[in-house]
Amino acid sequence: MSDSIVIFDSGLGGVTALMEAIRAMPAEHFIYYGDTAHVPYGPKDAEEIQGYLDQMMAATRPYSPKAVLLACNTATVTSADYLRKKYTIPIVGMEPAVKPAIEHDVDLKRILVLSTEGTGKSARLRRLVEKFDDDRLVDILPLPNLVDFAERLEFDTDAVRFDLETILASYPLEEYGALVLGCTHFIWYRDLFRELLPDHMEILDGNAATVRQLMRKLNGNIEKEGEGTLQMAFTGNLSEETAAFLRCRLPEKMEFISLDTDND
Ligand code: DGL
């Protein structure tokens, strides 16, 4: 098997980054690893998540990964440094797009960062905010329900709308200039957020910048010709509905595989 790029998330969130990566590198060999046996990661502690990431590294080794993309903010804040110390291949992480949001924010309006609980309370996000947020514009709002909704493929139901409308109603949105989607699962809700938020608010996510960073780390070692491949592995049961959802959104060449994971 030729060298591949592994894209990791706790479940379906990272598929949004996978789609971006395929657009940017269509001839590449991608393995997507969704740890659906252990989703959600948001409430879990770092040590537990690191154990799951070690399982992912072991299970994908036969595919000779040349890089791993953590398409998961929670996995990045808890485990990117841990993985980088332990493994020699490039580990590319993603973090909420706080910096671009502040840079675009010429009117000094407030910025609302949505994340999981784990990302929201992480020292890494706190440091990121402290580094760029001189004017104290950034508020962090953990939205754990949205991860569960996404895993159940509930993208625009009454329950989701009610949940988001209720939460957003407690924010004076006219004071906010941007919403940052700081969890890859939330990117599936971009259209719904667009509908629910006032027009002046920008919506930002980290996918494009993360894929650019992945390409920089690959340092020219990117397939330029030939047909790319895409193999999708999930540690939990893959329902018919989820398989159909993915088939509609991903290239036809995609195939589902099972990896040898040690799931308890
Ligand atoms: N999609 C992930 C993230 O970006 C994790 C969501 C979860 O499993 O709680 O943080």
GROMACS .gro file of C-alpha atoms and ligand atoms in nm:
model
  274
    1MET     CA    1   0.000   0.000   0.000
    2SER     CA    2   0.146   0.337  -0.095
    3ASP     CA    3   0.182   0.619   0.155
    4SER     CA    4  -0.145   0.763   0.266
    5ILE     CA    5  -0.277   1.062   0.456
    6VAL     CA    6  -0.479   0.974   0.764
    7ILE     CA    7  -0.758   1.210   0.860
    8PHE     CA    8  -0.889   1.159   1.209
    9ASP     CA    9  -1.194   1.268   1.404
   10SER     CA   10  -1.408   1.128   1.683
   11GLY     CA   11  -1.686   1.081   1.428
   12LEU     CA   12  -1.837   1.265   1.134
   13GLY     CA   13  -1.703   1.616   1.201
   14GLY     CA   14  -1.369   1.563   1.030
   15VAL     CA   15  -1.543   1.460   0.708
   16THR     CA   16  -1.580   1.835   0.644
   17ALA     CA   17  -1.199   1.865   0.652
   18LEU     CA   18  -1.163   1.548   0.445
   19MET     CA   19  -1.376   1.704   0.168
   20GLU     CA   20  -1.152   2.012   0.172
   21ALA     CA   21  -0.838   1.793   0.161
   22ILE     CA   22  -0.968   1.589  -0.135
   23ARG     CA   23  -1.044   1.911  -0.327
   24ALA     CA   24  -0.689   2.033  -0.261
   25MET     CA   25  -0.510   1.699  -0.328
   26PRO     CA   26  -0.733   1.491  -0.559
   27ALA     CA   27  -0.462   1.235  -0.645
   28GLU     CA   28  -0.386   1.148  -0.282
   29HIS     CA   29  -0.462   0.830  -0.088
   30PHE     CA   30  -0.678   0.916   0.211
   31ILE     CA   31  -0.773   0.700   0.506
   32TYR     CA   32  -1.047   0.853   0.719
   33TYR     CA   33  -1.065   0.723   1.076
   34GLY     CA   34  -1.378   0.812   1.272
   35ASP     CA   35  -1.364   0.693   1.631
   36THR     CA   36  -1.739   0.653   1.660
   37ALA     CA   37  -1.701   0.384   1.928
   38HIS     CA   38  -1.584   0.663   2.161
   39VAL     CA   39  -1.758   0.977   2.037
   40PRO     CA   40  -1.805   1.233   2.192
   41TYR     CA   41  -1.453   1.335   2.288
   42GLY     CA   42  -1.566   1.672   2.431
   43PRO     CA   43  -1.634   1.548   2.788
   44LYS     CA   44  -1.339   1.304   2.801
   45ASP     CA   45  -1.007   1.371   2.969
   46ALA     CA   46  -0.678   1.400   2.783
   47GLU     CA   47  -0.539   1.066   2.894
   48GLU     CA   48  -0.838   0.872   2.764
   49ILE     CA   49  -0.829   1.053   2.428
   50GLN     CA   50  -0.455   0.994   2.397
   51GLY     CA   51  -0.519   0.620   2.442
   52TYR     CA   52  -0.770   0.625   2.154
   53LEU     CA   53  -0.526   0.815   1.937
   54ASP     CA   54  -0.258   0.555   2.007
   55GLN     CA   55  -0.508   0.293   1.886
   56MET     CA   56  -0.562   0.496   1.569
   57MET     CA   57  -0.188   0.526   1.509
   58ALA     CA   58  -0.147   0.149   1.549
   59ALA     CA   59  -0.448   0.060   1.333
   60THR     CA   60  -0.344   0.286   1.043
   61ARG     CA   61   0.024   0.187   1.047
   62PRO     CA   62  -0.024  -0.080   0.773
   63TYR     CA   63  -0.123   0.207   0.539
   64SER     CA   64   0.214   0.378   0.589
   65PRO     CA   65   0.080   0.720   0.673
   66LYS     CA   66   0.300   1.006   0.564
   67ALA     CA   67   0.099   1.249   0.778
   68VAL     CA   68  -0.193   1.248   1.019
   69LEU     CA   69  -0.444   1.528   1.023
   70LEU     CA   70  -0.632   1.565   1.350
   71ALA     CA   71  -0.953   1.705   1.203
   72CYS     CA   72  -1.076   1.745   1.557
   73ASN     CA   73  -1.015   2.047   1.777
   74THR     CA   74  -1.062   1.841   2.095
   75ALA     CA   75  -0.806   1.580   1.990
   76THR     CA   76  -0.567   1.860   1.897
   77VAL     CA   77  -0.588   2.051   2.226
   78THR     CA   78  -0.558   1.737   2.436
   79SER     CA   79  -0.320   1.524   2.235
   80ALA     CA   80  -0.131   1.689   1.946
   81ASP     CA   81   0.180   1.754   2.161
   82TYR     CA   82   0.160   1.403   2.307
   83LEU     CA   83   0.150   1.244   1.960
   84ARG     CA   84   0.428   1.464   1.824
   85LYS     CA   85   0.660   1.349   2.103
   86LYS     CA   86   0.579   0.986   2.039
   87TYR     CA   87   0.564   0.954   1.659
   88THR     CA   88   0.793   1.085   1.390
   89ILE     CA   89   0.545   1.151   1.107
   90PRO     CA   90   0.392   1.499   1.083
   91ILE     CA   91   0.086   1.537   1.305
   92VAL     CA   92  -0.118   1.835   1.189
   93GLY     CA   93  -0.375   1.970   1.431
   94MET     CA   94  -0.651   2.221   1.408
   95GLU     CA   95  -0.755   2.496   1.639
   96PRO     CA   96  -1.052   2.732   1.646
   97ALA     CA   97  -1.008   3.015   1.393
   98VAL     CA   98  -0.965   3.277   1.668
   99LYS     CA   99  -0.670   3.453   1.504
  100PRO     CA  100  -0.838   3.513   1.165
  101ALA     CA  101  -1.157   3.620   1.343
  102ILE     CA  102  -0.966   3.885   1.541
  103GLU     CA  103  -0.768   3.994   1.236
  104HIS     CA  104  -1.089   4.048   1.031
  105ASP     CA  105  -1.256   4.225   1.318
  106VAL     CA  106  -1.175   4.584   1.221
  107ASP     CA  107  -1.484   4.720   1.400
  108LEU     CA  108  -1.378   4.555   1.727
  109LYS     CA  109  -1.706   4.370   1.761
  110ARG     CA  110  -1.726   4.071   1.994
  111ILE     CA  111  -1.645   3.720   1.871
  112LEU     CA  112  -1.831   3.404   1.973
  113VAL     CA  113  -1.626   3.084   1.962
  114LEU     CA  114  -1.828   2.761   1.969
  115SER     CA  115  -1.645   2.451   2.084
  116THR     CA  116  -1.674   2.126   2.277
  117GLU     CA  117  -1.637   2.137   2.657
  118GLY     CA  118  -1.285   1.994   2.627
  119THR     CA  119  -1.166   2.256   2.381
  120GLY     CA  120  -1.350   2.533   2.567
  121LYS     CA  121  -1.169   2.473   2.892
  122SER     CA  122  -0.831   2.382   2.746
  123ALA     CA  123  -0.515   2.570   2.834
  124ARG     CA  124  -0.428   2.568   2.465
  125LEU     CA  125  -0.738   2.764   2.364
  126ARG     CA  126  -0.689   2.998   2.660
  127ARG     CA  127  -0.332   3.068   2.545
  128LEU     CA  128  -0.448   3.123   2.187
  129VAL     CA  129  -0.710   3.373   2.302
  130GLU     CA  130  -0.467   3.550   2.537
  131LYS     CA  131  -0.214   3.581   2.257
  132PHE     CA  132  -0.441   3.759   2.010
  133ASP     CA  133  -0.735   3.899   2.203
  134ASP     CA  134  -0.585   4.223   2.336
  135ASP     CA  135  -0.925   4.391   2.341
  136ARG     CA  136  -1.108   4.109   2.525
  137LEU     CA  137  -1.352   4.047   2.246
  138VAL     CA  138  -1.369   3.667   2.252
  139ASP     CA  139  -1.636   3.465   2.431
  140ILE     CA  140  -1.624   3.086   2.434
  141LEU     CA  141  -1.945   2.886   2.432
  142PRO     CA  142  -1.935   2.504   2.462
  143LEU     CA  143  -2.213   2.336   2.263
  144PRO     CA  144  -2.193   1.963   2.339
  145ASN     CA  145  -2.542   1.880   2.210
  146LEU     CA  146  -2.449   1.964   1.856
  147VAL     CA  147  -2.196   1.681   1.837
  148ASP     CA  148  -2.468   1.430   1.932
  149PHE     CA  149  -2.713   1.582   1.685
  150ALA     CA  150  -2.454   1.554   1.406
  151GLU     CA  151  -2.376   1.192   1.486
  152ARG     CA  152  -2.749   1.121   1.463
  153LEU     CA  153  -2.753   1.304   1.124
  154GLU     CA  154  -2.993   1.562   1.269
  155PHE     CA  155  -2.889   1.870   1.077
  156ASP     CA  156  -3.204   2.073   1.043
  157THR     CA  157  -3.473   1.932   1.269
  158ASP     CA  158  -3.706   2.121   1.503
  159ALA     CA  159  -3.501   1.996   1.798
  160VAL     CA  160  -3.174   2.134   1.657
  161ARG     CA  161  -3.333   2.466   1.568
  162PHE     CA  162  -3.491   2.495   1.910
  163ASP     CA  163  -3.160   2.419   2.080
  164LEU     CA  164  -2.961   2.670   1.877
  165GLU     CA  165  -3.227   2.942   1.884
  166THR     CA  166  -3.258   2.910   2.262
  167ILE     CA  167  -2.883   2.935   2.316
  168LEU     CA  168  -2.828   3.219   2.069
  169ALA     CA  169  -3.122   3.415   2.216
  170SER     CA  170  -2.921   3.473   2.533
  171TYR     CA  171  -2.648   3.659   2.338
  172PRO     CA  172  -2.677   4.022   2.221
  173LEU     CA  173  -2.581   3.924   1.867
  174GLU     CA  174  -2.578   4.281   1.737
  175GLU     CA  175  -2.260   4.326   1.945
  176TYR     CA  176  -2.091   4.028   1.778
  177GLY     CA  177  -1.904   4.044   1.446
  178ALA     CA  178  -1.813   3.677   1.401
  179LEU     CA  179  -1.898   3.323   1.498
  180VAL     CA  180  -1.612   3.072   1.502
  181LEU     CA  181  -1.701   2.706   1.449
  182GLY     CA  182  -1.440   2.559   1.683
  183CYS     CA  183  -1.544   2.195   1.645
  184THR     CA  184  -1.549   2.017   1.312
  185HIS     CA  185  -1.892   1.867   1.384
  186PHE     CA  186  -2.035   2.221   1.393
  187ILE     CA  187  -1.925   2.290   1.035
  188TRP     CA  188  -2.216   2.073   0.917
  189TYR     CA  189  -2.442   2.346   1.063
  190ARG     CA  190  -2.292   2.638   0.874
  191ASP     CA  191  -2.606   2.692   0.662
  192LEU     CA  192  -2.833   2.675   0.964
  193PHE     CA  193  -2.615   2.922   1.155
  194ARG     CA  194  -2.623   3.151   0.850
  195GLU     CA  195  -2.999   3.145   0.869
  196LEU     CA  196  -3.015   3.201   1.245
  197LEU     CA  197  -2.750   3.471   1.278
  198PRO     CA  198  -2.780   3.835   1.176
  199ASP     CA  199  -2.636   3.909   0.831
  200HIS     CA  200  -2.350   4.122   0.961
  201MET     CA  201  -2.196   3.824   1.145
  202GLU     CA  202  -1.922   3.634   0.969
  203ILE     CA  203  -1.895   3.257   1.015
  204LEU     CA  204  -1.543   3.113   1.026
  205ASP     CA  205  -1.397   2.767   1.051
  206GLY     CA  206  -1.044   2.629   1.046
  207ASN     CA  207  -1.067   2.371   0.766
  208ALA     CA  208  -0.905   2.559   0.476
  209ALA     CA  209  -0.614   2.685   0.688
  210THR     CA  210  -0.562   2.337   0.835
  211VAL     CA  211  -0.547   2.172   0.493
  212ARG     CA  212  -0.297   2.438   0.380
  213GLN     CA  213  -0.087   2.356   0.688
  214LEU     CA  214  -0.110   1.984   0.606
  215MET     CA  215   0.017   2.056   0.254
  216ARG     CA  216   0.306   2.263   0.392
  217LYS     CA  217   0.401   1.979   0.628
  218LEU     CA  218   0.395   1.730   0.340
  219ASN     CA  219   0.666   1.947   0.195
  220GLY     CA  220   0.610   1.858  -0.170
  221ASN     CA  221   0.543   1.488  -0.096
  222ILE     CA  222   0.197   1.509  -0.254
  223GLU     CA  223   0.068   1.282  -0.530
  224LYS     CA  224   0.024   1.494  -0.843
  225GLU     CA  225  -0.101   1.236  -1.090
  226GLY     CA  226  -0.323   0.933  -1.100
  227GLU     CA  227  -0.646   0.850  -0.931
  228GLY     CA  228  -0.669   0.924  -0.565
  229THR     CA  229  -0.824   0.674  -0.326
  230LEU     CA  230  -1.043   0.712  -0.022
  231GLN     CA  231  -1.100   0.452   0.245
  232MET     CA  232  -1.324   0.519   0.541
  233ALA     CA  233  -1.299   0.335   0.872
  234PHE     CA  234  -1.523   0.377   1.175
  235THR     CA  235  -1.459   0.211   1.508
  236GLY     CA  236  -1.829   0.193   1.595
  237ASN     CA  237  -2.116   0.043   1.400
  238LEU     CA  238  -2.181   0.222   1.075
  239SER     CA  239  -2.554   0.257   1.018
  240GLU     CA  240  -2.708   0.234   0.670
  241GLU     CA  241  -2.816   0.599   0.704
  242THR     CA  242  -2.465   0.719   0.786
  243ALA     CA  243  -2.317   0.517   0.500
  244ALA     CA  244  -2.571   0.668   0.260
  245PHE     CA  245  -2.504   1.019   0.398
  246LEU     CA  246  -2.133   0.974   0.330
  247ARG     CA  247  -2.184   0.821  -0.014
  248CYS     CA  248  -2.381   1.129  -0.122
  249ARG     CA  249  -2.107   1.368  -0.014
  250LEU     CA  250  -1.783   1.190  -0.096
  251PRO     CA  251  -1.630   1.078  -0.427
  252GLU     CA  252  -1.765   0.760  -0.582
  253LYS     CA  253  -1.430   0.584  -0.540
  254MET     CA  254  -1.480   0.585  -0.160
  255GLU     CA  255  -1.486   0.246   0.010
  256PHE     CA  256  -1.553   0.142   0.367
  257ILE     CA  257  -1.287  -0.069   0.535
  258SER     CA  258  -1.243  -0.218   0.881
  259LEU     CA  259  -0.924  -0.164   1.069
  260ASP     CA  260  -0.781  -0.376   1.339
  261THR     CA  261  -0.866  -0.170   1.648
  262ASP     CA  262  -0.862  -0.284   2.003
  263ASN     CA  263  -1.200  -0.151   2.112
  264ASP     CA  264  -1.326  -0.227   2.456
  265DGL     N1  265  -1.518   1.707   1.606
  265DGL     C1  266  -1.447   1.722   1.726
  265DGL     C2  267  -1.386   1.858   1.747
  265DGL     O1  268  -1.357   1.926   1.652
  265DGL     C3  269  -1.489   1.648   1.850
  265DGL     C4  270  -1.632   1.643   1.889
  265DGL     C5  271  -1.653   1.546   2.005
  265DGL     O2  272  -1.629   1.427   1.985
  265DGL     O3  273  -1.691   1.591   2.114
  265DGL     O4  274  -1.362   1.899   1.858
   0.00000   0.00000   0.00000
